[in-house]
Coordinates of N, CA and C in Angstrom, one line a residue:
X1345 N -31.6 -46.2 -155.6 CA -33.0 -46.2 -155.9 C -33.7 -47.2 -154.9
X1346 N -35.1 -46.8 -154.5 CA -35.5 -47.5 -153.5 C -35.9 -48.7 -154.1
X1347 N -36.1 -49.9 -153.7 CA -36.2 -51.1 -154.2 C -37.6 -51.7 -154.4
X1348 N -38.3 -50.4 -154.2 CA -39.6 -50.5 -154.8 C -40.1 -49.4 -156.0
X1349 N -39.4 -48.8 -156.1 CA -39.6 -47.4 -157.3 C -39.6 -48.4 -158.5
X1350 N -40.0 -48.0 -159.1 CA -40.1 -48.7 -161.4 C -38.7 -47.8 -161.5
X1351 N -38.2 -49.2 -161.7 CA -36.6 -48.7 -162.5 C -36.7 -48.4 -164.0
X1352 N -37.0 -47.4 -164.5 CA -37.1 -47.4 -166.3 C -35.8 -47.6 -166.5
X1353 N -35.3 -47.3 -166.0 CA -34.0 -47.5 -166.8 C -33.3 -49.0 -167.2
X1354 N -34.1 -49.5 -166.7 CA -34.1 -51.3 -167.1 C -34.7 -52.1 -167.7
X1355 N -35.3 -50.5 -169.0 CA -36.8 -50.9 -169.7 C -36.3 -50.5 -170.9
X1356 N -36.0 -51.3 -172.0 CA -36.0 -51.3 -172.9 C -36.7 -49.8 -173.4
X1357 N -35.9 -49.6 -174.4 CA -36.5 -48.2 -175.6 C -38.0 -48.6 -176.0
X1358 N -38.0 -49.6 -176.5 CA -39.7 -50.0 -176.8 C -40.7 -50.2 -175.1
X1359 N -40.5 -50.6 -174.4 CA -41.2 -50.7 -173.5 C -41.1 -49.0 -172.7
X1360 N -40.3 -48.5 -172.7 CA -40.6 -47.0 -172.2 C -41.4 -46.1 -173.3
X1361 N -41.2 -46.6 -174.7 CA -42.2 -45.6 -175.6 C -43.6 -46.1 -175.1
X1362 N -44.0 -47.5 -175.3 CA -45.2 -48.2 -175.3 C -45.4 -47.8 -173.8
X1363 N -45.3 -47.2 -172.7 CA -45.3 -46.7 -171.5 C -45.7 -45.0 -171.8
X1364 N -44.8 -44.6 -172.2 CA -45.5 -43.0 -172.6 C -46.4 -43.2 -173.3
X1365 N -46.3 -43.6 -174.2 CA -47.8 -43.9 -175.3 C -48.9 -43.8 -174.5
X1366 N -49.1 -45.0 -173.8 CA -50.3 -45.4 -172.6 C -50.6 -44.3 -171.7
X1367 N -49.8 -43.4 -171.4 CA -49.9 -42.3 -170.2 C -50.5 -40.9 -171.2
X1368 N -49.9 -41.0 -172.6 CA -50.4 -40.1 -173.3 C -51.9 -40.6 -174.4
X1369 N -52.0 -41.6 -174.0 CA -53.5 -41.8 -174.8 C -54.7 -41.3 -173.6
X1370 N -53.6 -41.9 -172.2 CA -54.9 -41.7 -171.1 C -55.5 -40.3 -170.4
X1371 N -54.5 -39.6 -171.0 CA -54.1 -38.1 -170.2 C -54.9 -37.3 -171.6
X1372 N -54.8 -37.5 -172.4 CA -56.0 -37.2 -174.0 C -57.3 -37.6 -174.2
X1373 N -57.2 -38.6 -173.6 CA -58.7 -39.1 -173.6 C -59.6 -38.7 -172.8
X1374 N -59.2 -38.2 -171.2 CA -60.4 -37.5 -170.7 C -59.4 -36.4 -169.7
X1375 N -60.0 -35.5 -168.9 CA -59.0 -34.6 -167.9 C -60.1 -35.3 -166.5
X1376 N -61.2 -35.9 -166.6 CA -61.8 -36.3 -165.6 C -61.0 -37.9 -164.9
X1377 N -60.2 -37.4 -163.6 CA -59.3 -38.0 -162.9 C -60.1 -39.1 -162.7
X1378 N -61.0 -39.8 -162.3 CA -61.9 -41.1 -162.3 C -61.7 -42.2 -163.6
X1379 N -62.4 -40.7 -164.8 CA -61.8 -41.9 -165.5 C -60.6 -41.9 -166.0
X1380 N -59.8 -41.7 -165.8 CA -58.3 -41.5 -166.4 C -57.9 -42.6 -165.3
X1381 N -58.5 -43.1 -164.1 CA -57.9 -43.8 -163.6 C -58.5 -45.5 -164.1
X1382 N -60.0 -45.4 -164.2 CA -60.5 -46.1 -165.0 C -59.7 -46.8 -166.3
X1383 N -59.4 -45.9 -167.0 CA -58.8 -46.5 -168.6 C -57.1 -46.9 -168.2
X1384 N -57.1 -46.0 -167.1 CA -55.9 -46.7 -166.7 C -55.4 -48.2 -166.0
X1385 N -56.7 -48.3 -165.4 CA -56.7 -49.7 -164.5 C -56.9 -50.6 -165.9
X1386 N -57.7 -50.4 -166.4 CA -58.1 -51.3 -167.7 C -57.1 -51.6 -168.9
X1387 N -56.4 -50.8 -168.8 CA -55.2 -51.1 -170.0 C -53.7 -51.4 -169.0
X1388 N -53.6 -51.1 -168.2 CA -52.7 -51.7 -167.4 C -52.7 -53.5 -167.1
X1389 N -54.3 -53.7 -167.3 CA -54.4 -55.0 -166.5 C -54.3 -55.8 -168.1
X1390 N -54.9 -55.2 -168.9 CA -54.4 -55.6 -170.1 C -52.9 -56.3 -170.8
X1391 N -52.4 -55.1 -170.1 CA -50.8 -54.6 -170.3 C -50.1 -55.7 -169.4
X1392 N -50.7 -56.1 -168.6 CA -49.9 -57.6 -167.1 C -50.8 -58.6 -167.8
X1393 N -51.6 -58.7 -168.2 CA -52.2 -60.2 -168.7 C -51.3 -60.7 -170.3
X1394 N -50.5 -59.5 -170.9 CA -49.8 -59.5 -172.2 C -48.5 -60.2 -171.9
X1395 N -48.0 -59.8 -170.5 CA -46.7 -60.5 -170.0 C -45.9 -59.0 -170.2
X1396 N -46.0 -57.6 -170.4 CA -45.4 -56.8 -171.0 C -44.2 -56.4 -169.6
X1397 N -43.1 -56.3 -169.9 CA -42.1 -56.3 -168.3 C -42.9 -54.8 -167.5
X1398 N -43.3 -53.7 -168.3 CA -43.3 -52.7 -168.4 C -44.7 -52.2 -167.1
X1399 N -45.6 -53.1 -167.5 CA -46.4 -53.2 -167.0 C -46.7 -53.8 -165.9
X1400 N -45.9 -54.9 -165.7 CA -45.6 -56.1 -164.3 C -44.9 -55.0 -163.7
X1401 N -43.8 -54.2 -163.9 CA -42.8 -53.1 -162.5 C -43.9 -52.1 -162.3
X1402 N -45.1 -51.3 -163.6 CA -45.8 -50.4 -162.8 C -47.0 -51.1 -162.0
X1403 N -47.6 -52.2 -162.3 CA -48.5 -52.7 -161.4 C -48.3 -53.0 -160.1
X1404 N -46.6 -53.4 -160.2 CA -46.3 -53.7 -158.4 C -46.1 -52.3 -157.9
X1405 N -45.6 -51.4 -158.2 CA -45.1 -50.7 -157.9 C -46.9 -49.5 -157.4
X1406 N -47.3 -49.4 -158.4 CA -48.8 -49.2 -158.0 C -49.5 -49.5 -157.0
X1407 N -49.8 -50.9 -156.9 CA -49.9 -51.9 -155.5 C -49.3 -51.3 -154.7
X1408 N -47.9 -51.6 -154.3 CA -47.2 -51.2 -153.5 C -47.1 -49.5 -152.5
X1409 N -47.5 -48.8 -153.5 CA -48.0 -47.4 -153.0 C -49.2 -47.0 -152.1
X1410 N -50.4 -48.1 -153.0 CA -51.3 -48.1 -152.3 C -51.5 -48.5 -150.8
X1411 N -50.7 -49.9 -151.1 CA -50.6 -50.7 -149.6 C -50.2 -50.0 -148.6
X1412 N -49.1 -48.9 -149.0 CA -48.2 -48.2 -148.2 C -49.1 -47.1 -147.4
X1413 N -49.9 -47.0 -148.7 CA -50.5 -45.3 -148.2 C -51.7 -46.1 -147.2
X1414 N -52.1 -47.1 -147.4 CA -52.9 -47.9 -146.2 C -52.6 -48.1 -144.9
X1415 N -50.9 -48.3 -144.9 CA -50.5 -48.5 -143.5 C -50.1 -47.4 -142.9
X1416 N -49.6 -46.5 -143.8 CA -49.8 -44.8 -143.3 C -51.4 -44.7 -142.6
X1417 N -52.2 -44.4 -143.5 CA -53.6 -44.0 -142.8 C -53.9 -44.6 -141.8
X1418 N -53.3 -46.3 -141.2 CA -53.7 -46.7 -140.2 C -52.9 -46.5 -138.9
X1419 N -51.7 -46.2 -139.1 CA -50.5 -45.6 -138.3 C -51.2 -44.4 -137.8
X1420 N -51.8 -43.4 -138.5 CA -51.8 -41.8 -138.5 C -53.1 -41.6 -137.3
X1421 N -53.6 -42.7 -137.4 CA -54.9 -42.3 -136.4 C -54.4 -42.9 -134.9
X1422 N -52.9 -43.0 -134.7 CA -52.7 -42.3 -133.3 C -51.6 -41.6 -133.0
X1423 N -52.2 -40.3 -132.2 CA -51.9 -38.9 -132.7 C -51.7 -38.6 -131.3
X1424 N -50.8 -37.4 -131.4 CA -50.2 -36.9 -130.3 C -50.8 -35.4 -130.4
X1425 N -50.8 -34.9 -129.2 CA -51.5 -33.4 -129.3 C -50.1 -32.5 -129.1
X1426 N -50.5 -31.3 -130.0 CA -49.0 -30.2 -130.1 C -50.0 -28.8 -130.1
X1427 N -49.4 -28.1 -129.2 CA -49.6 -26.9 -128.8 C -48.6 -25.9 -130.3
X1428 N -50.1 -25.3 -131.0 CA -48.9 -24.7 -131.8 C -50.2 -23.0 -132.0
X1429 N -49.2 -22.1 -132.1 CA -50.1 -20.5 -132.0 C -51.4 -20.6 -131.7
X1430 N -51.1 -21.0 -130.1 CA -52.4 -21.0 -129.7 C -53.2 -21.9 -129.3
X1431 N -52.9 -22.9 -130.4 CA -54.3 -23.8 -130.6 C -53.9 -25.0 -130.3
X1432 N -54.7 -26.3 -130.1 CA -54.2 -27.5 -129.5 C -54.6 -28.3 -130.6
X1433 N -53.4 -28.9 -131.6 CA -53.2 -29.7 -132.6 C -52.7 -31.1 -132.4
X1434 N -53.3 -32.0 -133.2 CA -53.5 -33.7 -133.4 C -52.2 -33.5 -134.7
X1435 N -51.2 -34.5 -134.4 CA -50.5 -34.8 -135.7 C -49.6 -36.2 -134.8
X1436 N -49.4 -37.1 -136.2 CA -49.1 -38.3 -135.9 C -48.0 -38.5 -135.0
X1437 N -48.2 -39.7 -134.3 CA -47.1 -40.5 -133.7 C -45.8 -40.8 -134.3
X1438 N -46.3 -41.4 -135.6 CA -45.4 -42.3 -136.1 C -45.4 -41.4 -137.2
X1439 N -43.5 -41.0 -138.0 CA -43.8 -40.5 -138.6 C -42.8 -41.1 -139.5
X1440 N -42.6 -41.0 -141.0 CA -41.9 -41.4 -141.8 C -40.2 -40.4 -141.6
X1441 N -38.9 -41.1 -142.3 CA -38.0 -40.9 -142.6 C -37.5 -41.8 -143.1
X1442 N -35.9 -41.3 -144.0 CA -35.2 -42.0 -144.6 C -34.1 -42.5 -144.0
X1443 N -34.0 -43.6 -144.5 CA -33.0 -44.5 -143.7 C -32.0 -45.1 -144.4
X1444 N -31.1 -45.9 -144.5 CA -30.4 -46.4 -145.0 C -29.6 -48.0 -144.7
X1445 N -30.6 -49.1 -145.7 CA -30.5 -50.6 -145.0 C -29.9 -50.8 -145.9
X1446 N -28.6 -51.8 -146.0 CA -27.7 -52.1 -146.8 C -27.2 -51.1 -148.0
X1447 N -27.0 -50.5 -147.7 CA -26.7 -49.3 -148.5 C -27.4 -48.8 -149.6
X1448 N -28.8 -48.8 -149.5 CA -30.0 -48.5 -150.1 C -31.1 -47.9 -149.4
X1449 N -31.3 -46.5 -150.0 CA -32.4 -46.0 -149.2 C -33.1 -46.2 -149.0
X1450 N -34.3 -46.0 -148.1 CA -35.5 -46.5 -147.9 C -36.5 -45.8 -147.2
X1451 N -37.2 -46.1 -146.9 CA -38.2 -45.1 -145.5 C -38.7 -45.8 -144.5
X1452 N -38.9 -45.3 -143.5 CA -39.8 -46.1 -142.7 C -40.3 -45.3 -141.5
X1453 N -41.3 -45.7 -140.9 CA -42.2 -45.3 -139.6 C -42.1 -45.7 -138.6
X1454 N -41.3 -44.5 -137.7 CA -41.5 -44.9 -136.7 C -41.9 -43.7 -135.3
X1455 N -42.0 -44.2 -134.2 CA -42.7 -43.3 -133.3 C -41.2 -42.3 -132.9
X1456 N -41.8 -41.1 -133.6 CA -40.8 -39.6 -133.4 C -40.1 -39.3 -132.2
X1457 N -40.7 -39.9 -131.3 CA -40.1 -39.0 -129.9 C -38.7 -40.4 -129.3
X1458 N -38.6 -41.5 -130.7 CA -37.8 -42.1 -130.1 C -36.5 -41.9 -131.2
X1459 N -36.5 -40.8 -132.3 CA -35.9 -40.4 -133.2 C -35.1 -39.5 -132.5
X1460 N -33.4 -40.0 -132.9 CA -32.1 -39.4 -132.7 C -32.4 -37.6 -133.3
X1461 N -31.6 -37.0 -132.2 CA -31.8 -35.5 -132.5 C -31.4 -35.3 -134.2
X1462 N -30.3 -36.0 -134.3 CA -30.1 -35.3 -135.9 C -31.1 -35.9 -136.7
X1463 N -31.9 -37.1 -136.0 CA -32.9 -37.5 -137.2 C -34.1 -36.3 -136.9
X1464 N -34.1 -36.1 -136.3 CA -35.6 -34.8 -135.8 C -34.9 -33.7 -136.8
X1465 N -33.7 -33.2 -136.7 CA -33.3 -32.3 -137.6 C -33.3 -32.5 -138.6
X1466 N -33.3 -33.6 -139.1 CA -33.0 -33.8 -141.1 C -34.7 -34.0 -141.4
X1467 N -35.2 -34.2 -140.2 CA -36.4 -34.6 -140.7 C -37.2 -33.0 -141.1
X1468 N -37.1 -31.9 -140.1 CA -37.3 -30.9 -139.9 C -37.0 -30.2 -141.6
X1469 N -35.8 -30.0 -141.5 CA -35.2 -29.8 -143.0 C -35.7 -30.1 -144.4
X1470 N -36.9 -31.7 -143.9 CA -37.0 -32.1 -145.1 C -38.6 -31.7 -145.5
X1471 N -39.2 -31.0 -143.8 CA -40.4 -30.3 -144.1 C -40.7 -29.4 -144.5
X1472 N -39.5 -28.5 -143.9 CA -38.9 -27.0 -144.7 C -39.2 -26.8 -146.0
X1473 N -37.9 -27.5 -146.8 CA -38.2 -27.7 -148.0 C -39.7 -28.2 -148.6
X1474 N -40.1 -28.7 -148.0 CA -41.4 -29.5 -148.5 C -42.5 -28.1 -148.7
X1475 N -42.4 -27.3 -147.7 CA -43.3 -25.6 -147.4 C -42.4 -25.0 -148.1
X1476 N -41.7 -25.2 -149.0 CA -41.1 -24.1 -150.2 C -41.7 -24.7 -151.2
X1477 N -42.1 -25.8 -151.5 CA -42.4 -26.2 -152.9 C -43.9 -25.7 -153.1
X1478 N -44.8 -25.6 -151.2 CA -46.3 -25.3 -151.8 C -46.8 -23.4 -151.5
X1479 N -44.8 -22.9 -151.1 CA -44.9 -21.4 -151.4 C -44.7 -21.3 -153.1
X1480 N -43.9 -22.0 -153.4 CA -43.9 -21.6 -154.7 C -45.2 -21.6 -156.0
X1481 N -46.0 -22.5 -155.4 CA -47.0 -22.9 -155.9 C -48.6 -21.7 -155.4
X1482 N -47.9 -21.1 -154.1 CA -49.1 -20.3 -153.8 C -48.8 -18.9 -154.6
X1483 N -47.0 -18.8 -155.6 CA -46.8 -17.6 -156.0 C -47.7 -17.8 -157.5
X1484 N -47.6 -19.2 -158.0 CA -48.4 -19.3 -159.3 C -49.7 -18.8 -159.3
X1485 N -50.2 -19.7 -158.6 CA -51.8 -19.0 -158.2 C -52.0 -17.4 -158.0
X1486 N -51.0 -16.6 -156.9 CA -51.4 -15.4 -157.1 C -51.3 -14.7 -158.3
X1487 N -49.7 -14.7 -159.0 CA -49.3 -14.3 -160.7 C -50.3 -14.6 -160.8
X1488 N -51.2 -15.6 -161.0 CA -52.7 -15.8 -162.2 C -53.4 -15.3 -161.1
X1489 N -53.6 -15.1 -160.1 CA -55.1 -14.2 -159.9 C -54.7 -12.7 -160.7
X1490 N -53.5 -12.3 -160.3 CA -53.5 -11.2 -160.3 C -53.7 -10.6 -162.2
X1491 N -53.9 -11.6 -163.1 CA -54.4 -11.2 -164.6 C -56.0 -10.7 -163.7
X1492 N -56.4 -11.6 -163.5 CA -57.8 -11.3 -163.4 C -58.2 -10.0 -163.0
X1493 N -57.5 -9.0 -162.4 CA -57.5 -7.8 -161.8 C -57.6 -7.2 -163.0
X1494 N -56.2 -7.4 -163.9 CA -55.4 -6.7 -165.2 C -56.6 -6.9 -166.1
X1495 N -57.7 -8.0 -166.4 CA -58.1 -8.2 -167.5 C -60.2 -8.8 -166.7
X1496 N -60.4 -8.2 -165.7 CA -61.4 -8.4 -165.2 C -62.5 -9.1 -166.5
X1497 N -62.8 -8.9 -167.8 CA -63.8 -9.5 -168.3 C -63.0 -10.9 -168.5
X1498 N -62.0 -11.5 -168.6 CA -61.4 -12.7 -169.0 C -61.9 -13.4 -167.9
X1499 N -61.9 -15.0 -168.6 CA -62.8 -16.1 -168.0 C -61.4 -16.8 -167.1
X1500 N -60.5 -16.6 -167.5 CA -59.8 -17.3 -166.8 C -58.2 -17.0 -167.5
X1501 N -56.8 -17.2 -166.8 CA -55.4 -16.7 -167.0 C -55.4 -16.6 -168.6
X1502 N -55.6 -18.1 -168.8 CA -54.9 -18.1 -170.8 C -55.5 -17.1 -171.1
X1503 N -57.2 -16.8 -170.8 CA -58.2 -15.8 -171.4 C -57.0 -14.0 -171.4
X1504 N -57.1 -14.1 -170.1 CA -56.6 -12.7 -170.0 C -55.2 -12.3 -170.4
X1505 N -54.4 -13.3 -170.4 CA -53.2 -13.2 -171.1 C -53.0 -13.2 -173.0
X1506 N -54.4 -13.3 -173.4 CA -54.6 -13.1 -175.0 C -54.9 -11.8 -174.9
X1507 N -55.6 -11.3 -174.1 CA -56.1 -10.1 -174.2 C -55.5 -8.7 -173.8
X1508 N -54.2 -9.7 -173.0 CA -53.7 -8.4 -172.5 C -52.2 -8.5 -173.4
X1509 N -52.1 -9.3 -174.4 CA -51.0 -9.7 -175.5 C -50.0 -9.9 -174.5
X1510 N -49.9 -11.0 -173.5 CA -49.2 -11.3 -172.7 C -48.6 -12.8 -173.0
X1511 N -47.4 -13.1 -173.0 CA -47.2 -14.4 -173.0 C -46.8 -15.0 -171.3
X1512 N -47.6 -16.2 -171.5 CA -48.2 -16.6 -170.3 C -46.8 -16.9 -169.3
X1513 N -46.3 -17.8 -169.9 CA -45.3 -18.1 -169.6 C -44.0 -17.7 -169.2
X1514 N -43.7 -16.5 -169.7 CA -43.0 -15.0 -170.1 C -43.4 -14.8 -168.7
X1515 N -45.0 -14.0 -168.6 CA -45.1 -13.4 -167.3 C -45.5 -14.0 -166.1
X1516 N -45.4 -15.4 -166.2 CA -45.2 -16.4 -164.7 C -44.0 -16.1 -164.6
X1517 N -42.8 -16.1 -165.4 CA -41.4 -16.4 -164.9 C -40.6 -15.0 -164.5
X1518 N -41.6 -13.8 -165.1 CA -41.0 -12.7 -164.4 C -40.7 -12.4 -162.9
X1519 N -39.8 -11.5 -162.6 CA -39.7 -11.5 -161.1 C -40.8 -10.5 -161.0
X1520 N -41.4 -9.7 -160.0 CA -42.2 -9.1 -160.0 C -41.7 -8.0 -159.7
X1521 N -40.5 -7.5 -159.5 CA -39.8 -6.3 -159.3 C -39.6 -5.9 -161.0
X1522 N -39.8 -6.6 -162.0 CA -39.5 -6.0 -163.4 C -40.5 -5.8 -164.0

C-alpha cells in the first residue's frame, strides 16, 4: 500500500463505523456535490479538532491528493504535440507511472520519452485497461438509453423499467444476445 493511501485497516471497528456513518449521513443529506463537499469539509474539520485517528489519516490523505492533483495540473501544461487520425494533438510531457522505492509502490512523473521501453509498455497496458473500464460504462448508458426506446413515455430508466415489469438490475446484467 502506497504510503500515502488511509490504511483502514489500522482503524479500529469503532473508528471505521464512525467513518461510514459520516460518509452515510453526508451522501443522505443532499446528492448536490458542493454541498456534500461542504458538510464534508465541516464535519471532517470537526472530526481533526476531536483528535479522532480516523479523521487525522483522511484529512492528510485528502490534502495530499489535492496537492498532488496540483502538481499534476502544473506539470500537464507542458505538452508535446502527437499526430493521431489526422489531427495534431497536445498531451503531456510528463506522465505518471508506477514504480517501486524500497519495496513499496508508488508513482511518479516523469518526462515519457526518457521511459524504458517496457516502462512505455506497462504504461500502455495500463491505459488499455483504463478504456475498458469507460467501454463498460458507455455499455450502461446505452442498456438505459435503449429502455427509453422500449418505454418512450417513461421519464427516465427506473421509470421505464416499472412499466415495462422489468427488473433493472436483471436487465443491465443481461448479455444482449439473450
Amino acid at each position: 500500500m502506497s504510503r500515502y493511501a488511509i490504511n483502514r485497516a489500522a482503524w479500529s471497528e469503532r473508528d471505521k463505523d464512525e467513518y461510514e456513518d459520516l460518509l452515510a449521513e453526508i451522501c443522505n443529506a443532499t446528492t448536490d456535490t458542493s454541498e456534500r463537499l461542504d458538510l464534508f469539509e465541516d464535519k471532517l474539520t470537526d472530526a481533526v479538532q476531536a483528535q479522532r485517528t480516523w479523521a487525522l489519516h483522511v484529512s492528510r490523505a485528502c490534502r495530499r491528493a489535492g496537492l498532488g492533483k496540483e502538481i499534476v495540473r502544473f506539470e500537464d501544461r507542458n505538452r508535446a504535440l502527437v499526430s493521431y487520425d489526422g489531427q495534431l494533438l497536445s498531451v503531456p510531457r510528463r506522465q505518471g507511472r508506477k514504480v517501486k522505492v524500497a519495496g513499496e509502490v508508488t508513482y511518479q512523473r516523469e518526462l515519457i520519452v526518457v521511459w524504458s521501453w517496457d516502462e512505455i509498455a506497462e504504461k500502455r497496458e495500463e491505459v488499455i485497461k483504463a478504456t475498458r473500464s469507460y467501454t463498460v460504462k458507455v455499455q450502461q448508458y446505452d442498456r438505459l438509453l435503449a429502455l427509453r426506446v422500449l418505454a418512450p413515455a417513461a421519464k427516465s430508466p427506473a421509470e421505464a423499467a416499472e412499466l415495462l415489469g422489468l427488473d433493472l438490475d436483471e436487465y443491465l446484467g443481461k448479455s444482449e444476445a439473450a
